Amino acid sequence: MRILVKGAGVAGLTVAHELRVRGAEVTIFDPRPNFDHAASWLAGGMLAPWCERESADEAVLTLGRDAADRWNAVLPGNVVRNGTLVVAPTRDHGELKRFASRTAGYRWVEESDIATLEPALAGRFRQGLFFPEEAHLDPRRALHSLKEGLLAKGVAFTCDDVNEDEFSEIVDCTGAARIGHTPDLRGVRGEMLYLRTEEIALARPIRLLHPRFPVYIVPRGNGLFMLGATMIETEFDGPISARSLMELLNAAYALHPAFADAAVIETGAGIRPAFPDNLPRMTRQGKVVVINGFYRHGFLLAPAMAAEAADLVLSEQTKQRSSRCA
């Protein structure tokens, strides 16, 4: 059984993994061989279903609850299980209460608890929410590790045009490239930056709440921090705007003043494909299965959606074989 997976972002790679471990012959097609064009490359990599539930449907929690376990099974050693810490300036304490009222899986922490969890933040915040079951990973490392693992398992990668008639099934994971071709699919712009400083050490993602501009900071190790991310309803995919850059940097400074002296290593902007309900969808069109609309939940939901896609593809092949033998 030959299956073509179109798209080499997190969705395409996780689908290919699921199909390959179940015995399928898989080819991955992406016209651009590098990951830096993909929305996955700019992701935060937070496996945080309870935090995301604050502003997302229950399905995000249901599908993402075991994401850390799924990722750890695929890429042992890549998942950091230190939880998530959510804080807010004293003037925005109401935002913490609002956040807590919309989710679960947390415990309230006081100033002394915050200092124990994150010594760099000692004395900076009076209260917070700690989500101990959440985790994170480095998306760029994960993408490269996934690709290396798939190559080792015999999965073929190509950036050249392929003859789709040679494949029994096709799984389309091309993300934002389908905007304008898939009904109701829209683009949501996300902007981020990388900072480097040796003055601060963090053990886990920190979410800083603000009524207008909530942000997160994710440690990448060796003094590197990923800071994001905007959610702008536009499909413009140009460079980061000055407004967003200032907002992100101001947020970093609000978390800890030492970020003012950090080096800006990289800025980036990408388009997240999303449906009106901000949940991913999987549809079949003939022999083509389309998976899209991960919005801001790519790494959180990709493993579960990949398993469902593999079930759908392989069950269809089984039915076709049965009908031919009848």
Short mmCIF file of C-alpha atoms in Angstrom, two decimals:
data_model
loop_
_atom_site.label_atom_id
_atom_site.label_comp_id
_atom_site.label_asym_id
_atom_site.label_seq_id
_atom_site.Cartn_x
_atom_site.Cartn_y
_atom_site.Cartn_z
CA MET A 1 0.00 0.00 0.00
CA ARG A 2 1.58 3.27 -1.18
CA ILE A 3 0.44 6.46 0.52
CA LEU A 4 1.40 10.01 -0.34
CA VAL A 5 1.51 12.62 2.42
CA LYS A 6 1.51 16.19 1.16
CA GLY A 7 3.13 18.66 3.52
CA ALA A 8 6.10 18.23 5.85
CA GLY A 9 4.99 20.31 8.82
CA VAL A 10 4.06 18.78 12.14
CA ALA A 11 0.76 17.43 10.80
CA GLY A 12 2.33 15.73 7.78
CA LEU A 13 5.23 14.24 9.72
CA THR A 14 3.07 12.83 12.51
CA VAL A 15 0.63 11.32 10.00
CA ALA A 16 3.54 9.76 8.12
CA HIS A 17 4.87 8.31 11.36
CA GLU A 18 1.52 6.75 12.25
CA LEU A 19 1.13 5.24 8.79
CA ARG A 20 4.68 3.91 8.63
CA VAL A 21 4.61 2.18 12.02
CA ARG A 22 1.43 0.46 10.86
CA GLY A 23 3.19 -0.94 7.83
CA ALA A 24 2.31 1.47 5.03
CA GLU A 25 4.78 2.56 2.36
CA VAL A 26 4.90 6.35 2.69
CA THR A 27 6.22 9.18 0.54
CA ILE A 28 6.19 12.78 1.79
CA PHE A 29 5.97 15.54 -0.78
CA ASP A 30 6.75 19.15 0.01
CA PRO A 31 8.02 21.57 -2.66
CA ARG A 32 10.20 23.33 -0.09
CA PRO A 33 12.61 20.95 1.63
CA ASN A 34 13.37 23.18 4.60
CA PHE A 35 11.09 23.62 7.60
CA ASP A 36 11.51 27.37 7.88
CA HIS A 37 8.49 28.03 5.63
CA ALA A 38 6.12 26.07 7.86
CA ALA A 39 3.97 27.48 10.65
CA SER A 40 5.32 24.60 12.76
CA TRP A 41 8.78 26.19 12.65
CA LEU A 42 7.47 29.24 14.54
CA ALA A 43 5.46 27.29 17.13
CA GLY A 44 5.86 27.54 20.89
CA GLY A 45 5.75 23.78 21.36
CA MET A 46 3.62 23.97 24.50
CA LEU A 47 1.73 20.77 25.29
CA ALA A 48 -0.71 22.68 27.46
CA PRO A 49 -4.28 21.40 27.02
CA TRP A 50 -5.57 22.89 30.28
CA CYS A 51 -4.16 26.34 29.58
CA GLU A 52 -5.50 26.24 26.03
CA ARG A 53 -8.92 25.21 27.34
CA GLU A 54 -9.22 28.71 28.83
CA SER A 55 -9.99 30.07 25.38
CA ALA A 56 -10.71 26.93 23.36
CA ASP A 57 -13.37 24.26 22.97
CA GLU A 58 -13.47 21.20 25.22
CA ALA A 59 -12.29 19.15 22.22
CA VAL A 60 -8.83 20.73 22.53
CA LEU A 61 -8.52 19.32 26.04
CA THR A 62 -9.94 15.95 25.03
CA LEU A 63 -7.63 15.53 22.03
CA GLY A 64 -4.58 17.10 23.68
CA ARG A 65 -4.71 15.59 27.16
CA ASP A 66 -2.27 12.80 26.30
CA ALA A 67 -0.13 14.81 23.86
CA ALA A 68 2.95 14.69 26.11
CA ASP A 69 2.72 10.89 26.34
CA ARG A 70 2.23 10.55 22.59
CA TRP A 71 5.21 12.78 21.83
CA ASN A 72 7.39 11.02 24.36
CA ALA A 73 6.58 7.68 22.73
CA VAL A 74 7.62 9.02 19.32
CA LEU A 75 10.59 11.14 20.42
CA PRO A 76 11.86 9.88 23.80
CA GLY A 77 13.73 12.55 25.73
CA ASN A 78 12.32 15.51 23.82
CA VAL A 79 9.42 16.26 26.17
CA VAL A 80 10.03 18.43 29.23
CA ARG A 81 7.40 17.79 31.92
CA ASN A 82 7.82 20.82 34.18
CA GLY A 83 4.28 22.15 33.92
CA THR A 84 3.16 25.68 33.04
CA LEU A 85 3.17 28.75 35.27
CA VAL A 86 0.60 31.50 34.63
CA VAL A 87 1.17 34.91 36.25
CA ALA A 88 -0.15 38.44 36.00
CA PRO A 89 0.86 41.83 37.37
CA THR A 90 -0.97 42.79 40.57
CA ARG A 91 -3.14 45.29 38.69
CA ASP A 92 -4.33 42.47 36.42
CA HIS A 93 -5.15 39.98 39.18
CA GLY A 94 -8.67 39.78 37.79
CA GLU A 95 -7.23 38.18 34.67
CA LEU A 96 -5.90 35.30 36.79
CA LYS A 97 -9.34 34.75 38.29
CA ARG A 98 -10.93 34.86 34.86
CA PHE A 99 -8.36 32.41 33.46
CA ALA A 100 -8.90 30.01 36.40
CA SER A 101 -12.67 30.12 35.99
CA ARG A 102 -12.42 28.82 32.44
CA THR A 103 -10.25 25.77 32.94
CA ALA A 104 -9.01 23.13 35.40
CA GLY A 105 -5.87 21.13 36.18
CA TYR A 106 -4.19 23.92 38.14
CA ARG A 107 -3.43 24.96 41.68
CA TRP A 108 -3.11 28.47 43.02
CA VAL A 109 0.45 29.41 44.01
CA GLU A 110 1.59 32.25 46.22
CA GLU A 111 4.67 34.45 46.00
CA SER A 112 6.84 31.96 47.89
CA ASP A 113 5.68 29.09 45.66
CA ILE A 114 6.51 31.09 42.55
CA ALA A 115 9.99 31.76 43.92
CA THR A 116 10.47 28.02 44.46
CA LEU A 117 9.26 27.12 41.00
CA GLU A 118 11.10 29.92 39.22
CA PRO A 119 13.79 31.61 41.35
CA ALA A 120 14.29 34.24 38.64
CA LEU A 121 10.76 35.49 39.29
CA ALA A 122 11.12 35.73 43.08
CA GLY A 123 9.30 38.78 44.46
CA ARG A 124 7.83 39.74 41.10
CA PHE A 125 4.33 38.24 41.30
CA ARG A 126 2.05 37.78 44.31
CA GLN A 127 -0.04 34.92 42.91
CA GLY A 128 -0.21 32.59 39.95
CA LEU A 129 -1.64 29.38 38.56
CA PHE A 130 0.50 26.28 38.23
CA PHE A 131 -0.50 23.50 35.81
CA PRO A 132 1.71 20.58 36.90
CA GLU A 133 0.61 18.07 34.23
CA GLU A 134 1.54 20.23 31.25
CA ALA A 135 4.74 19.94 29.25
CA HIS A 136 6.65 21.44 26.34
CA LEU A 137 9.15 20.56 23.64
CA ASP A 138 11.37 22.36 21.15
CA PRO A 139 9.42 22.32 17.85
CA ARG A 140 12.47 22.74 15.65
CA ARG A 141 14.32 19.91 17.29
CA ALA A 142 11.16 17.80 17.12
CA LEU A 143 10.66 18.42 13.40
CA HIS A 144 14.24 17.48 12.57
CA SER A 145 14.11 14.41 14.82
CA LEU A 146 10.83 13.30 13.25
CA LYS A 147 12.27 13.61 9.76
CA GLU A 148 15.43 11.72 10.69
CA GLY A 149 13.36 8.96 12.28
CA LEU A 150 11.11 8.68 9.23
CA LEU A 151 14.08 8.50 6.88
CA ALA A 152 15.54 5.72 9.03
CA LYS A 153 12.22 3.85 8.73
CA GLY A 154 12.29 4.06 4.94
CA VAL A 155 9.94 6.97 4.36
CA ALA A 156 10.81 8.84 1.16
CA PHE A 157 10.94 12.63 1.01
CA THR A 158 10.68 14.52 -2.26
CA CYS A 159 10.31 18.12 -3.39
CA ASP A 160 9.76 17.11 -7.02
CA ASP A 161 6.32 16.73 -8.56
CA VAL A 162 4.85 13.27 -8.10
CA ASN A 163 2.28 11.27 -10.04
CA GLU A 164 -0.62 10.98 -7.62
CA ASP A 165 -2.11 8.12 -9.65
CA GLU A 166 0.70 5.92 -8.35
CA PHE A 167 -0.63 6.13 -4.78
CA SER A 168 -3.61 4.31 -3.32
CA GLU A 169 -4.28 7.05 -0.76
CA ILE A 170 -3.27 10.70 -0.34
CA VAL A 171 -3.22 12.64 2.91
CA ASP A 172 -3.17 16.41 2.41
CA CYS A 173 -1.53 18.28 5.31
CA THR A 174 -0.58 21.44 3.40
CA GLY A 175 -1.99 23.87 5.96
CA ALA A 176 -2.23 27.51 4.92
CA ALA A 177 -1.60 26.61 1.27
CA ARG A 178 -5.24 25.47 1.13
CA ILE A 179 -6.63 28.85 2.16
CA GLY A 180 -8.87 29.91 -0.71
CA HIS A 181 -9.37 26.27 -1.78
CA THR A 182 -10.96 24.81 1.36
CA PRO A 183 -14.31 26.35 2.37
CA ASP A 184 -14.25 28.36 5.62
CA LEU A 185 -10.49 28.02 6.06
CA ARG A 186 -8.92 31.33 7.04
CA GLY A 187 -5.49 32.56 8.07
CA VAL A 188 -4.56 33.85 11.51
CA ARG A 189 -1.23 35.63 11.66
CA GLY A 190 1.15 34.75 14.48
CA GLU A 191 4.32 36.71 15.25
CA MET A 192 7.15 35.68 17.55
CA LEU A 193 10.74 36.39 18.44
CA TYR A 194 13.74 34.70 20.01
CA LEU A 195 15.74 36.40 22.77
CA ARG A 196 19.04 35.37 24.30
CA THR A 197 20.21 36.33 27.79
CA GLU A 198 22.35 34.65 30.40
CA GLU A 199 20.80 36.73 33.21
CA ILE A 200 17.57 34.71 33.46
CA ALA A 201 16.87 31.01 33.79
CA LEU A 202 13.38 29.54 33.49
CA ALA A 203 12.40 25.89 33.85
CA ARG A 204 9.02 25.94 32.11
CA PRO A 205 6.77 28.04 29.87
CA ILE A 206 5.50 31.19 31.56
CA ARG A 207 2.24 32.78 30.49
CA LEU A 208 1.90 36.44 31.37
CA LEU A 209 -1.71 37.57 31.38
CA HIS A 210 -2.81 40.96 30.16
CA PRO A 211 -6.36 42.02 29.21
CA ARG A 212 -5.20 43.12 25.77
CA PHE A 213 -1.97 41.30 24.99
CA PRO A 214 -1.33 38.00 26.84
CA VAL A 215 1.99 36.38 25.90
CA TYR A 216 4.08 33.34 26.69
CA ILE A 217 7.79 32.78 27.09
CA VAL A 218 9.23 29.32 26.50
CA PRO A 219 12.80 28.41 27.54
CA ARG A 220 14.84 26.68 24.86
CA GLY A 221 18.01 26.19 26.90
CA ASN A 222 21.41 27.89 26.79
CA GLY A 223 19.90 31.29 27.50
CA LEU A 224 17.52 31.19 24.55
CA PHE A 225 13.83 32.06 24.94
CA MET A 226 10.97 31.97 22.46
CA LEU A 227 8.43 34.74 22.98
CA GLY A 228 5.02 34.81 21.34
CA ALA A 229 2.59 35.12 19.96
CA THR A 230 0.16 37.47 18.31
CA MET A 231 -3.18 36.32 16.91
CA ILE A 232 -4.14 38.72 14.15
CA GLU A 233 -7.05 38.02 11.81
CA THR A 234 -5.18 38.56 8.56
CA GLU A 235 -3.47 36.47 5.92
CA PHE A 236 -0.63 38.95 5.38
CA ASP A 237 2.56 36.93 5.76
CA GLY A 238 5.17 39.69 5.70
CA PRO A 239 7.72 40.44 8.44
CA ILE A 240 6.76 41.16 12.03
CA SER A 241 5.21 44.60 12.57
CA ALA A 242 6.81 47.28 14.72
CA ARG A 243 3.71 47.33 16.95
CA SER A 244 3.90 43.59 17.63
CA LEU A 245 7.64 43.72 18.23
CA MET A 246 7.20 46.49 20.81
CA GLU A 247 4.31 44.67 22.50
CA LEU A 248 6.26 41.43 22.76
CA LEU A 249 9.36 43.17 24.09
CA ASN A 250 7.31 45.18 26.60
CA ALA A 251 5.77 41.94 27.82
CA ALA A 252 9.17 40.34 28.26
CA TYR A 253 10.31 43.37 30.25
CA ALA A 254 7.17 43.15 32.40
CA LEU A 255 8.01 39.54 33.21
CA HIS A 256 11.60 40.42 34.13
CA PRO A 257 13.53 43.68 33.52
CA ALA A 258 16.67 41.73 32.58
CA PHE A 259 15.03 40.94 29.25
CA ALA A 260 15.64 44.59 28.32
CA ASP A 261 19.30 43.71 27.78
CA ALA A 262 18.63 40.47 25.91
CA ALA A 263 19.79 40.07 22.34
CA VAL A 264 17.07 39.75 19.72
CA ILE A 265 18.19 36.64 17.85
CA GLU A 266 15.28 36.19 15.46
CA THR A 267 11.84 37.51 14.61
CA GLY A 268 9.24 35.68 12.61
CA ALA A 269 5.66 35.71 11.38
CA GLY A 270 3.52 32.97 9.91
CA ILE A 271 -0.04 32.15 8.98
CA ARG A 272 -1.96 29.60 11.02
CA PRO A 273 -4.81 27.95 9.11
CA ALA A 274 -8.06 27.92 11.08
CA PHE A 275 -11.74 27.12 10.66
CA PRO A 276 -14.48 29.27 12.26
CA ASP A 277 -14.54 27.10 15.42
CA ASN A 278 -10.70 27.06 15.61
CA LEU A 279 -10.71 23.25 15.66
CA PRO A 280 -8.96 20.98 13.14
CA ARG A 281 -11.04 19.04 10.63
CA MET A 282 -10.47 15.83 8.72
CA THR A 283 -12.44 15.19 5.53
CA ARG A 284 -12.31 12.62 2.75
CA GLN A 285 -12.62 13.55 -0.93
CA GLY A 286 -12.33 10.35 -2.93
CA LYS A 287 -8.94 8.86 -2.11
CA VAL A 288 -7.74 12.12 -0.56
CA VAL A 289 -7.95 12.72 3.19
CA VAL A 290 -7.53 16.39 4.10
CA ILE A 291 -6.40 17.44 7.58
CA ASN A 292 -6.27 21.14 8.31
CA GLY A 293 -7.21 23.98 10.63
CA PHE A 294 -4.89 23.36 13.58
CA TYR A 295 -4.94 27.09 14.44
CA ARG A 296 -2.55 27.55 17.40
CA HIS A 297 -2.72 23.91 18.52
CA GLY A 298 -0.46 22.16 16.02
CA PHE A 299 1.94 20.32 18.31
CA LEU A 300 -0.75 19.78 20.92
CA LEU A 301 -3.29 18.12 18.62
CA ALA A 302 -1.20 16.68 15.77
CA PRO A 303 -0.46 13.29 17.40
CA ALA A 304 -4.12 12.50 18.13
CA MET A 305 -5.28 13.73 14.72
CA ALA A 306 -2.54 11.69 13.03
CA ALA A 307 -3.76 8.53 14.75
CA GLU A 308 -7.33 9.24 13.61
CA ALA A 309 -6.13 9.89 10.06
CA ALA A 310 -4.19 6.62 9.96
CA ASP A 311 -7.28 4.78 11.22
CA LEU A 312 -9.38 6.34 8.46
CA VAL A 313 -6.88 5.70 5.66
CA LEU A 314 -6.08 2.12 6.60
CA SER A 315 -9.68 1.16 7.33
CA GLU A 316 -10.65 2.36 3.84
CA GLN A 317 -7.91 0.23 2.32
CA THR A 318 -9.11 -2.78 4.30
CA LYS A 319 -12.67 -2.25 3.05
CA GLN A 320 -11.48 -2.00 -0.53
CA ARG A 321 -9.53 -5.25 -0.24
CA SER A 322 -12.52 -6.98 1.30
CA SER A 323 -14.84 -5.83 -1.50
CA ARG A 324 -12.42 -7.09 -4.15
CA CYS A 325 -12.23 -10.50 -2.47
CA ALA A 326 -16.02 -10.82 -2.02
#
